[in-house]
Every structure is written in C-alpha cells, then in structure tokens.
PDB file of C-alpha atoms and ligand atoms in Angstrom:
ATOM      1  CA  MET A 159     182.137  88.970 160.601  1.00 82.00           C
ATOM      2  CA  ALA A 160     185.765  88.873 159.655  1.00 91.00           C
ATOM      3  CA  THR A 161     187.996  87.910 156.551  1.00 93.00           C
ATOM      4  CA  VAL A 162     190.726  85.490 157.376  1.00 92.00           C
ATOM      5  CA  GLY A 163     193.383  84.070 154.666  1.00 91.00           C
ATOM      6  CA  ASN A 164     190.735  83.736 151.268  1.00 93.00           C
ATOM      7  CA  SER A 165     187.773  83.068 153.540  1.00 94.00           C
ATOM      8  CA  THR A 166     185.623  86.111 153.594  1.00 94.00           C
ATOM      9  CA  ASN A 167     182.230  87.021 155.482  1.00 94.00           C
ATOM     10  CA  ILE A 168     183.091  84.321 157.898  1.00 93.00           C
ATOM     11  CA  PHE A 169     181.879  84.178 161.507  1.00 93.00           C
ATOM     12  CA  TRP A 170     183.048  82.165 164.621  1.00 92.00           C
ATOM     13  CA  HIS A 171     180.759  79.747 166.605  1.00 93.00           C
ATOM     14  CA  GLN A 172     181.636  79.833 169.866  1.00 92.00           C
ATOM     15  CA  CYS A 173     180.196  75.923 171.926  1.00 93.00           C
ATOM     16  CA  ALA A 174     178.591  75.925 175.466  1.00 94.00           C
ATOM     17  CA  VAL A 175     181.259  73.288 176.429  1.00 94.00           C
ATOM     18  CA  GLY A 176     184.819  74.892 175.967  1.00 92.00           C
ATOM     19  CA  ASN A 177     188.486  73.708 176.433  1.00 91.00           C
ATOM     20  CA  VAL A 178     188.557  74.378 180.485  1.00 92.00           C
ATOM     21  CA  ASP A 179     185.377  71.879 180.537  1.00 95.00           C
ATOM     22  CA  LYS A 180     186.945  69.320 178.724  1.00 96.00           C
ATOM     23  CA  GLN A 181     190.329  69.513 180.633  1.00 95.00           C
ATOM     24  CA  LYS A 182     188.414  69.098 183.791  1.00 96.00           C
ATOM     25  CA  LEU A 183     186.966  65.883 182.337  1.00 97.00           C
ATOM     26  CA  LEU A 184     190.079  64.522 181.641  1.00 98.00           C
ATOM     27  CA  ASN A 185     191.756  65.743 184.673  1.00 98.00           C
ATOM     28  CA  GLN A 186     194.966  67.168 182.396  1.00 97.00           C
ATOM     29  CA  LYS A 187     195.898  70.223 180.404  1.00 95.00           C
ATOM     30  CA  GLY A 188     195.525  69.701 176.530  1.00 95.00           C
ATOM     31  CA  CYS A 189     198.911  70.763 175.233  1.00 96.00           C
ATOM     32  CA  LEU A 190     201.182  70.311 172.019  1.00 97.00           C
ATOM     33  CA  VAL A 191     204.384  68.451 172.322  1.00 98.00           C
ATOM     34  CA  TRP A 192     206.346  69.081 169.284  1.00 98.00           C
ATOM     35  CA  ILE A 193     209.274  66.762 168.690  1.00 98.00           C
ATOM     36  CA  THR A 194     211.862  68.074 166.207  1.00 98.00           C
ATOM     37  CA  GLY A 195     214.950  66.306 164.711  1.00 98.00           C
ATOM     38  CA  LEU A 196     216.932  64.860 161.638  1.00 98.00           C
ATOM     39  CA  SER A 197     215.537  61.900 160.002  1.00 98.00           C
ATOM     40  CA  GLY A 198     216.605  58.567 162.279  1.00 98.00           C
ATOM     41  CA  SER A 199     216.975  60.760 165.297  1.00 98.00           C
ATOM     42  CA  GLY A 200     214.135  58.775 167.362  1.00 98.00           C
ATOM     43  CA  LYS A 201     211.241  61.140 166.916  1.00 98.00           C
ATOM     44  CA  SER A 202     208.798  58.516 166.369  1.00 98.00           C
ATOM     45  CA  THR A 203     209.761  55.693 168.785  1.00 98.00           C
ATOM     46  CA  LEU A 204     209.758  58.638 171.459  1.00 98.00           C
ATOM     47  CA  ALA A 205     206.483  59.938 170.555  1.00 98.00           C
ATOM     48  CA  CYS A 206     205.145  56.137 170.395  1.00 98.00           C
ATOM     49  CA  THR A 207     207.031  55.597 173.737  1.00 98.00           C
ATOM     50  CA  LEU A 208     205.632  58.508 175.344  1.00 98.00           C
ATOM     51  CA  GLY A 209     201.901  57.940 174.190  1.00 98.00           C
ATOM     52  CA  ARG A 210     202.278  54.644 175.937  1.00 98.00           C
ATOM     53  CA  GLU A 211     204.043  56.119 179.149  1.00 98.00           C
ATOM     54  CA  LEU A 212     200.525  58.802 179.255  1.00 98.00           C
ATOM     55  CA  HIS A 213     198.594  56.038 178.664  1.00 98.00           C
ATOM     56  CA  SER A 214     199.515  53.787 181.463  1.00 98.00           C
ATOM     57  CA  ARG A 215     199.365  56.666 183.925  1.00 98.00           C
ATOM     58  CA  GLY A 216     195.558  57.338 182.904  1.00 98.00           C
ATOM     59  CA  LYS A 217     196.351  60.363 180.664  1.00 98.00           C
ATOM     60  CA  LEU A 218     195.034  60.760 177.026  1.00 98.00           C
ATOM     61  CA  SER A 219     197.490  61.695 174.248  1.00 98.00           C
ATOM     62  CA  TYR A 220     197.383  61.445 170.530  1.00 98.00           C
ATOM     63  CA  VAL A 221     200.292  61.121 168.287  1.00 98.00           C
ATOM     64  CA  LEU A 222     200.756  63.131 165.044  1.00 98.00           C
ATOM     65  CA  ASP A 223     203.466  61.513 163.048  1.00 98.00           C
ATOM     66  CA  GLY A 224     204.837  63.361 159.870  1.00 98.00           C
ATOM     67  CA  ASP A 225     205.527  60.005 158.001  1.00 97.00           C
ATOM     68  CA  ASN A 226     202.209  58.888 158.528  1.00 98.00           C
ATOM     69  CA  LEU A 227     200.421  61.995 158.048  1.00 98.00           C
ATOM     70  CA  ARG A 228     201.907  62.392 154.700  1.00 98.00           C
ATOM     71  CA  HIS A 229     199.806  59.126 153.808  1.00 98.00           C
ATOM     72  CA  GLY A 230     196.876  61.268 154.095  1.00 98.00           C
ATOM     73  CA  LEU A 231     196.030  64.693 155.511  1.00 98.00           C
ATOM     74  CA  ASN A 232     199.373  65.645 153.928  1.00 98.00           C
ATOM     75  CA  LYS A 233     199.702  63.259 150.516  1.00 98.00           C
ATOM     76  CA  ASN A 234     199.695  66.404 148.342  1.00 98.00           C
ATOM     77  CA  LEU A 235     202.730  67.547 149.735  1.00 98.00           C
ATOM     78  CA  GLY A 236     206.618  66.985 148.877  1.00 98.00           C
ATOM     79  CA  PHE A 237     209.543  68.122 150.729  1.00 98.00           C
ATOM     80  CA  SER A 238     210.309  71.591 148.983  1.00 98.00           C
ATOM     81  CA  ALA A 239     210.693  74.506 151.607  1.00 98.00           C
ATOM     82  CA  GLU A 240     207.014  75.759 150.892  1.00 98.00           C
ATOM     83  CA  ASP A 241     205.730  71.994 151.047  1.00 98.00           C
ATOM     84  CA  ARG A 242     207.369  71.191 154.461  1.00 98.00           C
ATOM     85  CA  ALA A 243     205.915  74.808 155.756  1.00 98.00           C
ATOM     86  CA  GLU A 244     202.366  73.938 154.589  1.00 98.00           C
ATOM     87  CA  ASN A 245     203.236  70.457 156.249  1.00 98.00           C
ATOM     88  CA  ILE A 246     203.940  72.020 159.647  1.00 98.00           C
ATOM     89  CA  ARG A 247     201.365  74.657 159.452  1.00 98.00           C
ATOM     90  CA  ARG A 248     198.425  71.964 159.103  1.00 98.00           C
ATOM     91  CA  VAL A 249     199.783  69.643 161.855  1.00 98.00           C
ATOM     92  CA  GLY A 250     200.341  72.794 164.376  1.00 98.00           C
ATOM     93  CA  GLU A 251     196.465  73.583 163.494  1.00 97.00           C
ATOM     94  CA  VAL A 252     195.439  69.950 163.659  1.00 98.00           C
ATOM     95  CA  GLY A 253     197.590  69.946 166.708  1.00 97.00           C
ATOM     96  CA  LYS A 254     196.105  72.887 168.615  1.00 96.00           C
ATOM     97  CA  LEU A 255     192.593  71.347 168.078  1.00 96.00           C
ATOM     98  CA  PHE A 256     193.761  68.320 169.666  1.00 97.00           C
ATOM     99  CA  ALA A 257     194.954  70.369 172.483  1.00 95.00           C
ATOM    100  CA  ASP A 258     191.775  72.166 172.470  1.00 94.00           C
ATOM    101  CA  ALA A 259     189.946  68.768 172.766  1.00 96.00           C
ATOM    102  CA  GLY A 260     191.770  68.259 176.105  1.00 95.00           C
ATOM    103  CA  LEU A 261     194.471  66.192 174.940  1.00 97.00           C
ATOM    104  CA  ILE A 262     198.499  65.977 175.339  1.00 98.00           C
ATOM    105  CA  CYS A 263     199.009  66.077 171.501  1.00 98.00           C
ATOM    106  CA  ILE A 264     202.612  64.789 170.366  1.00 98.00           C
ATOM    107  CA  ALA A 265     203.089  65.751 167.002  1.00 98.00           C
ATOM    108  CA  SER A 266     206.773  64.291 165.511  1.00 98.00           C
ATOM    109  CA  LEU A 267     208.257  65.939 161.996  1.00 98.00           C
ATOM    110  CA  ILE A 268     211.395  66.861 161.161  1.00 98.00           C
ATOM    111  CA  SER A 269     209.955  70.446 160.630  1.00 98.00           C
ATOM    112  CA  PRO A 270     213.620  71.728 159.878  1.00 98.00           C
ATOM    113  CA  TYR A 271     212.820  75.290 159.577  1.00 98.00           C
ATOM    114  CA  ARG A 272     212.718  77.482 162.885  1.00 98.00           C
ATOM    115  CA  LYS A 273     210.442  80.042 161.439  1.00 98.00           C
ATOM    116  CA  ASP A 274     207.738  77.098 160.943  1.00 98.00           C
ATOM    117  CA  ARG A 275     208.135  75.707 164.435  1.00 98.00           C
ATOM    118  CA  ASP A 276     207.766  79.396 165.605  1.00 96.00           C
ATOM    119  CA  ALA A 277     204.599  79.998 163.695  1.00 96.00           C
ATOM    120  CA  CYS A 278     203.223  76.777 165.604  1.00 96.00           C
ATOM    121  CA  ARG A 279     204.293  78.238 168.860  1.00 95.00           C
ATOM    122  CA  ALA A 280     202.655  81.429 167.948  1.00 94.00           C
ATOM    123  CA  MET A 281     199.143  79.411 167.112  1.00 93.00           C
ATOM    124  CA  LEU A 282     198.893  78.513 170.757  1.00 90.00           C
ATOM    125  CA  PRO A 283     198.507  80.801 173.699  1.00 79.00           C
ATOM    126  CA  ASP A 284     201.551  80.951 175.881  1.00 72.00           C
ATOM    127  CA  GLY A 285     200.090  78.616 178.715  1.00 67.00           C
ATOM    128  CA  THR A 286     199.042  81.384 181.032  1.00 66.00           C
ATOM    129  CA  ALA A 287     195.871  80.910 182.714  1.00 61.00           C
ATOM    130  CA  ASN A 288     195.150  77.487 181.989  1.00 56.00           C
ATOM    131  CA  SER A 289     195.512  77.870 178.330  1.00 65.00           C
ATOM    132  CA  LEU A 290     197.030  75.733 176.216  1.00 68.00           C
ATOM    133  CA  ILE A 291     200.300  75.815 175.232  1.00 91.00           C
ATOM    134  CA  TYR A 292     203.289  74.293 172.676  1.00 95.00           C
ATOM    135  CA  LEU A 293     206.472  72.505 173.999  1.00 96.00           C
ATOM    136  CA  GLN A 294     209.270  71.717 171.872  1.00 97.00           C
ATOM    137  CA  VAL A 295     211.182  68.715 172.283  1.00 98.00           C
ATOM    138  CA  PHE A 296     214.621  68.862 170.167  1.00 98.00           C
ATOM    139  CA  MET A 297     216.051  65.181 169.281  1.00 98.00           C
ATOM    140  CA  ASN A 298     219.655  66.394 169.164  1.00 98.00           C
ATOM    141  CA  THR A 299     221.212  63.163 167.629  1.00 98.00           C
ATOM    142  CA  PRO A 300     223.940  63.666 165.588  1.00 97.00           C
ATOM    143  CA  LEU A 301     223.579  63.660 162.133  1.00 98.00           C
ATOM    144  CA  GLU A 302     226.569  60.624 162.506  1.00 97.00           C
ATOM    145  CA  VAL A 303     224.146  58.555 164.997  1.00 97.00           C
ATOM    146  CA  CYS A 304     221.051  58.959 162.525  1.00 98.00           C
ATOM    147  CA  GLU A 305     222.913  58.020 159.355  1.00 98.00           C
ATOM    148  CA  GLU A 306     224.390  54.942 161.162  1.00 97.00           C
ATOM    149  CA  ARG A 307     221.029  53.893 162.149  1.00 98.00           C
ATOM    150  CA  ASP A 308     219.667  54.462 158.269  1.00 98.00           C
ATOM    151  CA  ALA A 309     216.653  52.420 159.566  1.00 96.00           C
ATOM    152  CA  LYS A 310     214.658  53.275 156.109  1.00 97.00           C
ATOM    153  CA  GLY A 311     217.715  53.130 153.969  1.00 98.00           C
ATOM    154  CA  LEU A 312     217.330  56.734 153.170  1.00 98.00           C
ATOM    155  CA  TYR A 313     220.538  58.410 153.755  1.00 98.00           C
ATOM    156  CA  LYS A 314     222.280  55.751 151.707  1.00 98.00           C
ATOM    157  CA  LEU A 315     220.038  56.778 148.766  1.00 98.00           C
ATOM    158  CA  ALA A 316     220.294  60.577 149.329  1.00 98.00           C
ATOM    159  CA  ARG A 317     224.393  59.855 149.569  1.00 98.00           C
ATOM    160  CA  ALA A 318     224.147  58.187 146.376  1.00 98.00           C
ATOM    161  CA  GLY A 319     221.995  61.123 144.993  1.00 97.00           C
ATOM    162  CA  LYS A 320     218.962  59.327 144.411  1.00 98.00           C
ATOM    163  CA  ILE A 321     216.930  61.274 146.684  1.00 98.00           C
ATOM    164  CA  LYS A 322     217.355  65.128 146.312  1.00 97.00           C
ATOM    165  CA  GLY A 323     216.857  67.781 149.113  1.00 98.00           C
ATOM    166  CA  PHE A 324     217.322  65.015 151.984  1.00 98.00           C
ATOM    167  CA  THR A 325     217.542  66.805 155.445  1.00 98.00           C
ATOM    168  CA  GLY A 326     220.893  66.902 156.756  1.00 98.00           C
ATOM    169  CA  ILE A 327     222.383  65.994 153.688  1.00 98.00           C
ATOM    170  CA  ASP A 328     221.762  68.337 151.103  1.00 97.00           C
ATOM    171  CA  ASP A 329     218.837  70.339 152.232  1.00 98.00           C
ATOM    172  CA  PRO A 330     218.961  72.193 155.944  1.00 98.00           C
ATOM    173  CA  TYR A 331     217.925  71.294 159.241  1.00 98.00           C
ATOM    174  CA  GLU A 332     218.025  74.661 161.575  1.00 98.00           C
ATOM    175  CA  PRO A 333     218.484  73.466 165.212  1.00 98.00           C
ATOM    176  CA  PRO A 334     215.800  75.458 167.685  1.00 97.00           C
ATOM    177  CA  LEU A 335     217.268  78.000 169.889  1.00 95.00           C
ATOM    178  CA  ASN A 336     214.067  78.325 172.082  1.00 89.00           C
ATOM    179  CA  CYS A 337     213.264  74.633 173.010  1.00 94.00           C
ATOM    180  CA  GLU A 338     211.713  73.197 176.550  1.00 95.00           C
ATOM    181  CA  ILE A 339     213.995  69.997 176.220  1.00 97.00           C
ATOM    182  CA  GLU A 340     216.801  69.071 174.368  1.00 98.00           C
ATOM    183  CA  LEU A 341     217.346  65.178 174.365  1.00 98.00           C
ATOM    184  CA  LYS A 342     221.123  64.155 173.039  1.00 97.00           C
ATOM    185  CA  PRO A 343     223.754  61.532 173.729  1.00 95.00           C
ATOM    186  CA  VAL A 344     225.743  61.854 176.944  1.00 95.00           C
ATOM    187  CA  ASP A 345     229.549  60.853 176.013  1.00 95.00           C
ATOM    188  CA  GLY A 346     228.251  59.058 173.254  1.00 92.00           C
ATOM    189  CA  ILE A 347     225.261  57.031 174.264  1.00 95.00           C
ATOM    190  CA  CYS A 348     221.930  57.783 173.677  1.00 94.00           C
ATOM    191  CA  SER A 349     219.121  57.189 176.488  1.00 96.00           C
ATOM    192  CA  THR A 350     216.747  54.649 175.903  1.00 98.00           C
ATOM    193  CA  PRO A 351     213.305  55.487 174.409  1.00 98.00           C
ATOM    194  CA  ILE A 352     211.946  54.832 177.858  1.00 98.00           C
ATOM    195  CA  GLY A 353     214.473  57.203 179.663  1.00 98.00           C
ATOM    196  CA  MET A 354     213.553  60.037 177.197  1.00 98.00           C
ATOM    197  CA  ALA A 355     209.716  59.560 177.745  1.00 98.00           C
ATOM    198  CA  GLY A 356     210.273  59.683 181.315  1.00 98.00           C
ATOM    199  CA  GLN A 357     212.049  62.987 181.131  1.00 98.00           C
ATOM    200  CA  VAL A 358     209.136  64.429 178.901  1.00 98.00           C
ATOM    201  CA  VAL A 359     206.602  62.888 181.239  1.00 98.00           C
ATOM    202  CA  SER A 360     208.342  64.557 184.315  1.00 98.00           C
ATOM    203  CA  TYR A 361     208.794  67.920 182.775  1.00 96.00           C
ATOM    204  CA  LEU A 362     204.849  67.473 182.042  1.00 96.00           C
ATOM    205  CA  GLY A 363     204.334  66.790 186.074  1.00 96.00           C
ATOM    206  CA  GLU A 364     206.109  69.630 186.838  1.00 94.00           C
ATOM    207  CA  LYS A 365     204.515  72.190 184.877  1.00 93.00           C
ATOM    208  CA  GLY A 366     201.030  70.470 185.918  1.00 93.00           C
ATOM    209  CA  PHE A 367     199.518  69.220 182.647  1.00 95.00           C
ATOM    210  CA  LEU A 368     198.829  66.027 183.968  1.00 97.00           C
ATOM    211  CA  HIS A 369     195.736  66.824 186.202  1.00 96.00           C
ATOM    212  CA  TYR A 370     193.699  69.646 186.322  1.00 93.00           C
ATOM    213  CA  GLU A 371     192.607  71.918 189.334  1.00 80.00           C
TER     214      GLU A 371
HETATM  215  N1  PPS B 538     213.625  64.824 151.159  1.00 71.93           N
HETATM  216  C1  PPS B 538     213.282  64.217 152.518  1.00 71.93           C
HETATM  217  N2  PPS B 538     213.597  64.631 153.732  1.00 71.93           N
HETATM  218  C2  PPS B 538     213.228  64.509 154.792  1.00 71.93           C
HETATM  219  N3  PPS B 538     212.492  63.080 154.825  1.00 71.93           N
HETATM  220  C3  PPS B 538     212.308  62.651 153.933  1.00 71.93           C
HETATM  221  C4  PPS B 538     212.466  63.160 152.673  1.00 71.93           C
HETATM  222  N4  PPS B 538     212.068  62.248 151.446  1.00 71.93           N
HETATM  223  C5  PPS B 538     211.233  61.386 152.389  1.00 71.93           C
HETATM  224  N5  PPS B 538     211.555  61.626 153.647  1.00 71.93           N
HETATM  225  C6  PPS B 538     210.611  60.979 154.446  1.00 71.93           C
HETATM  226  O1  PPS B 538     209.620  61.781 155.153  1.00 71.93           O
HETATM  227  C7  PPS B 538     209.593  61.745 156.623  1.00 71.93           C
HETATM  228  C8  PPS B 538     209.591  63.166 157.013  1.00 71.93           C
HETATM  229  O2  PPS B 538     208.402  63.915 157.194  1.00 71.93           O
HETATM  230  P1  PPS B 538     208.090  65.063 157.756  1.00 71.93           P
HETATM  231  O3  PPS B 538     206.659  65.640 157.226  1.00 71.93           O
HETATM  232  O4  PPS B 538     208.184  64.977 159.179  1.00 71.93           O
HETATM  233  O5  PPS B 538     209.004  66.275 156.948  1.00 71.93           O
HETATM  234  S1  PPS B 538     208.903  67.803 157.306  1.00 71.93           S
HETATM  235  O6  PPS B 538     208.681  68.006 158.591  1.00 71.93           O
HETATM  236  O7  PPS B 538     207.924  68.296 156.469  1.00 71.93           O
HETATM  237  O8  PPS B 538     210.400  68.383 156.847  1.00 71.93           O
HETATM  238  C9  PPS B 538     211.064  61.267 156.773  1.00 71.93           C
HETATM  239  O9  PPS B 538     210.434  60.412 158.232  1.00 71.93           O
HETATM  240  P2  PPS B 538     211.573  60.531 159.371  1.00 71.93           P
HETATM  241  O10 PPS B 538     212.581  59.664 159.235  1.00 71.93           O
HETATM  242  O11 PPS B 538     210.566  59.678 160.608  1.00 71.93           O
HETATM  243  O12 PPS B 538     211.777  61.635 159.840  1.00 71.93           O
HETATM  244  C10 PPS B 538     211.324  60.404 156.002  1.00 71.93           C
HETATM  245  O13 PPS B 538     211.156  59.048 156.102  1.00 71.93           O
HETATM  246  N1  ADP B 539     216.830  56.413 171.962  1.00 71.93           N
HETATM  247  C1  ADP B 539     217.229  55.425 170.981  1.00 71.93           C
HETATM  248  N2  ADP B 539     218.367  54.891 170.898  1.00 71.93           N
HETATM  249  C2  ADP B 539     218.557  54.149 170.238  1.00 71.93           C
HETATM  250  N3  ADP B 539     217.987  53.719 169.335  1.00 71.93           N
HETATM  251  C3  ADP B 539     216.835  54.571 168.994  1.00 71.93           C
HETATM  252  C4  ADP B 539     216.315  55.144 169.742  1.00 71.93           C
HETATM  253  N4  ADP B 539     215.297  56.103 169.472  1.00 71.93           N
HETATM  254  C5  ADP B 539     215.039  55.105 168.006  1.00 71.93           C
HETATM  255  N5  ADP B 539     215.905  54.208 168.095  1.00 71.93           N
HETATM  256  C6  ADP B 539     216.157  53.923 166.804  1.00 71.93           C
HETATM  257  O1  ADP B 539     216.552  54.764 165.586  1.00 71.93           O
HETATM  258  C7  ADP B 539     215.767  54.618 164.421  1.00 71.93           C
HETATM  259  C8  ADP B 539     215.095  55.374 163.891  1.00 71.93           C
HETATM  260  O2  ADP B 539     214.228  55.837 165.044  1.00 71.93           O
HETATM  261  P1  ADP B 539     212.570  56.623 164.628  1.00 71.93           P
HETATM  262  O3  ADP B 539     212.061  56.748 165.626  1.00 71.93           O
HETATM  263  O4  ADP B 539     212.372  55.999 163.705  1.00 71.93           O
HETATM  264  O5  ADP B 539     213.557  57.896 164.364  1.00 71.93           O
HETATM  265  P2  ADP B 539     212.701  59.195 163.307  1.00 71.93           P
HETATM  266  O6  ADP B 539     210.915  59.157 163.629  1.00 71.93           O
HETATM  267  O7  ADP B 539     213.157  60.491 164.014  1.00 71.93           O
HETATM  268  O8  ADP B 539     212.820  59.335 161.749  1.00 71.93           O
HETATM  269  C9  ADP B 539     215.182  53.200 164.494  1.00 71.93           C
HETATM  270  O9  ADP B 539     215.830  51.826 164.072  1.00 71.93           O
HETATM  271  C10 ADP B 539     214.895  53.319 165.935  1.00 71.93           C
HETATM  272  O10 ADP B 539     214.448  51.813 166.584  1.00 71.93           O
END
C-alpha cells in the first residue's frame, strides 16, 4: 500500500506480460527520444521523419508532439513556467508508457527548462540491464534561423508584442548540458531532415535499440 502525490491507499498491480516480453515481440528496445529546441527549430519535422525512417526499417515508433498534444491531453495548459512544467511531466509519463510497451517513443516539445527535461530523464531507468531509457536530442537551430523561417508567423506576433511569453523572445530557453545528440548547422547550413533522422537512427542502432537479443 502506498501514498503517491495526492493518491492514498493505492496498490501497484503487476501484469504477467512485462516490457521485456513486448520488446522481444517487437525485436527492438523501448525508449523515449526527447527532442528539445526553439519553436521553428525543426523538432516536428525531425520527429516525423525519424518515425518514417524507423517504420521503413520495420521498427515501431510513436510521435508525441507538443503542439498536437495541446489539442487534447494538454489542452487545459498554457505557457506559464508552471503549465510548461506540467505539460512536460505529462508527456514524460505518457512517453514512459509507450517505452514500456516496447515502442521507440519520440517526443518533440520546446521543453525550455532544464529541470523539467531532467525530471523526465529521471522518470526512466538508466538503460542498463535491458531497461528503458531517455535519450535527449537538442535541435540547436539558432534563434535567427527559427525567426527567419517563422513557419506559423508566431515570431512576428511575438516581436509585435501580440504574443506574450514567447520562448526565445521574452521567455527563456535553457540549452541542454547533457544531451545524447546535438543537431546544429555546420558552416551556417542545416542538415536535411533525412540527414538528421539518419544520425538519430545510427545512434539508436549503435546503442542496440533496433533489435532485441
Ligand atoms: N508563448 C509560446 N511560447 C512557445 N510556443 C508557443 C507559445 N504560444 C504558442 N506556442 C505554440 O506552442 C507550441 C509549443 O508547445 P510545447 O508544448 O512544445 O511547449 S512547451 O514545451 O510546453 O514549452 C509551439 O510549437 P512549435 O513551433 O512546434 O515549437 C507554438 O506553435
Ligand atoms: N532540417 C531542416 N532544414 C530546413 N528547414 C527545415 C528543417 N527542418 C524543418 N524545417 C522547416 O522549418 C520550419 C519549422 O519546422 P518544424 O518542424 O515545424 O519546427 P518546430 O516543430 O521545432 O516548431 C518548417 O517550415 C520546416 O519545413
């Protein structure tokens, strides 16, 4: 019997089929690939391209996109630091469930605060002994490039003061200190989405996530 948060007198029910069985079934290892970066840095594009690349290799993945989840699961949250923290916490918990189901879960959220991202990392075990793992990908696209792209016109609105608390303009973004993969332009040129997804696929392959033995 346990007390967790505001839940008292609760019990953990163990199921017979565990995450190792599911990973064996799928011949892959469950994990949470967490993509962080500014709005317009290319997170969603990378997430979807990575999902497609994995699918073409017969690997099951699922994309949790911040913008999309705010249409449902997280529609009661805004962009205050507290709401962003709750947004990241919920997506971390959902990502953990997908990873537990044996999937390569790909989360793409701005997730501007280091402590919120680190809290998600801490939710998943450290990857030893076939356990689940959290891998952080930093889309280190400079603000000038994101603002120049301005695919949704939000930077223009933020600069005009019509959106308050916009990340990178009048709200903070804390770059990761401990990411597994950093993707940034070389000599001012961004790699293609397929090139970036290829880097992540290679990393997953090298670390043994694309098969189970
Ligand atoms: N104030 C403010 N700051 C940043 N972004 C804003 C804001 N208001 C709306 N948007 C839109 O919301 C998308 C980011 O949602 P996230 O859930 O990823 O944000 S966070 O992780 O909780 O910070 C973000 O999507 P992306 O551009 O895909 O990052 C924007 O479309
Ligand atoms: N690697 C890339 N090179 C050039 N443009 C890109 C790249 N990745 C994404 N884009 C473009 O940048 C814009 C923002 O991409 P998006 O994936 O929506 O970013 P985010 O999810 O971080 O807001 C889109 O117009 C997209 O086509």
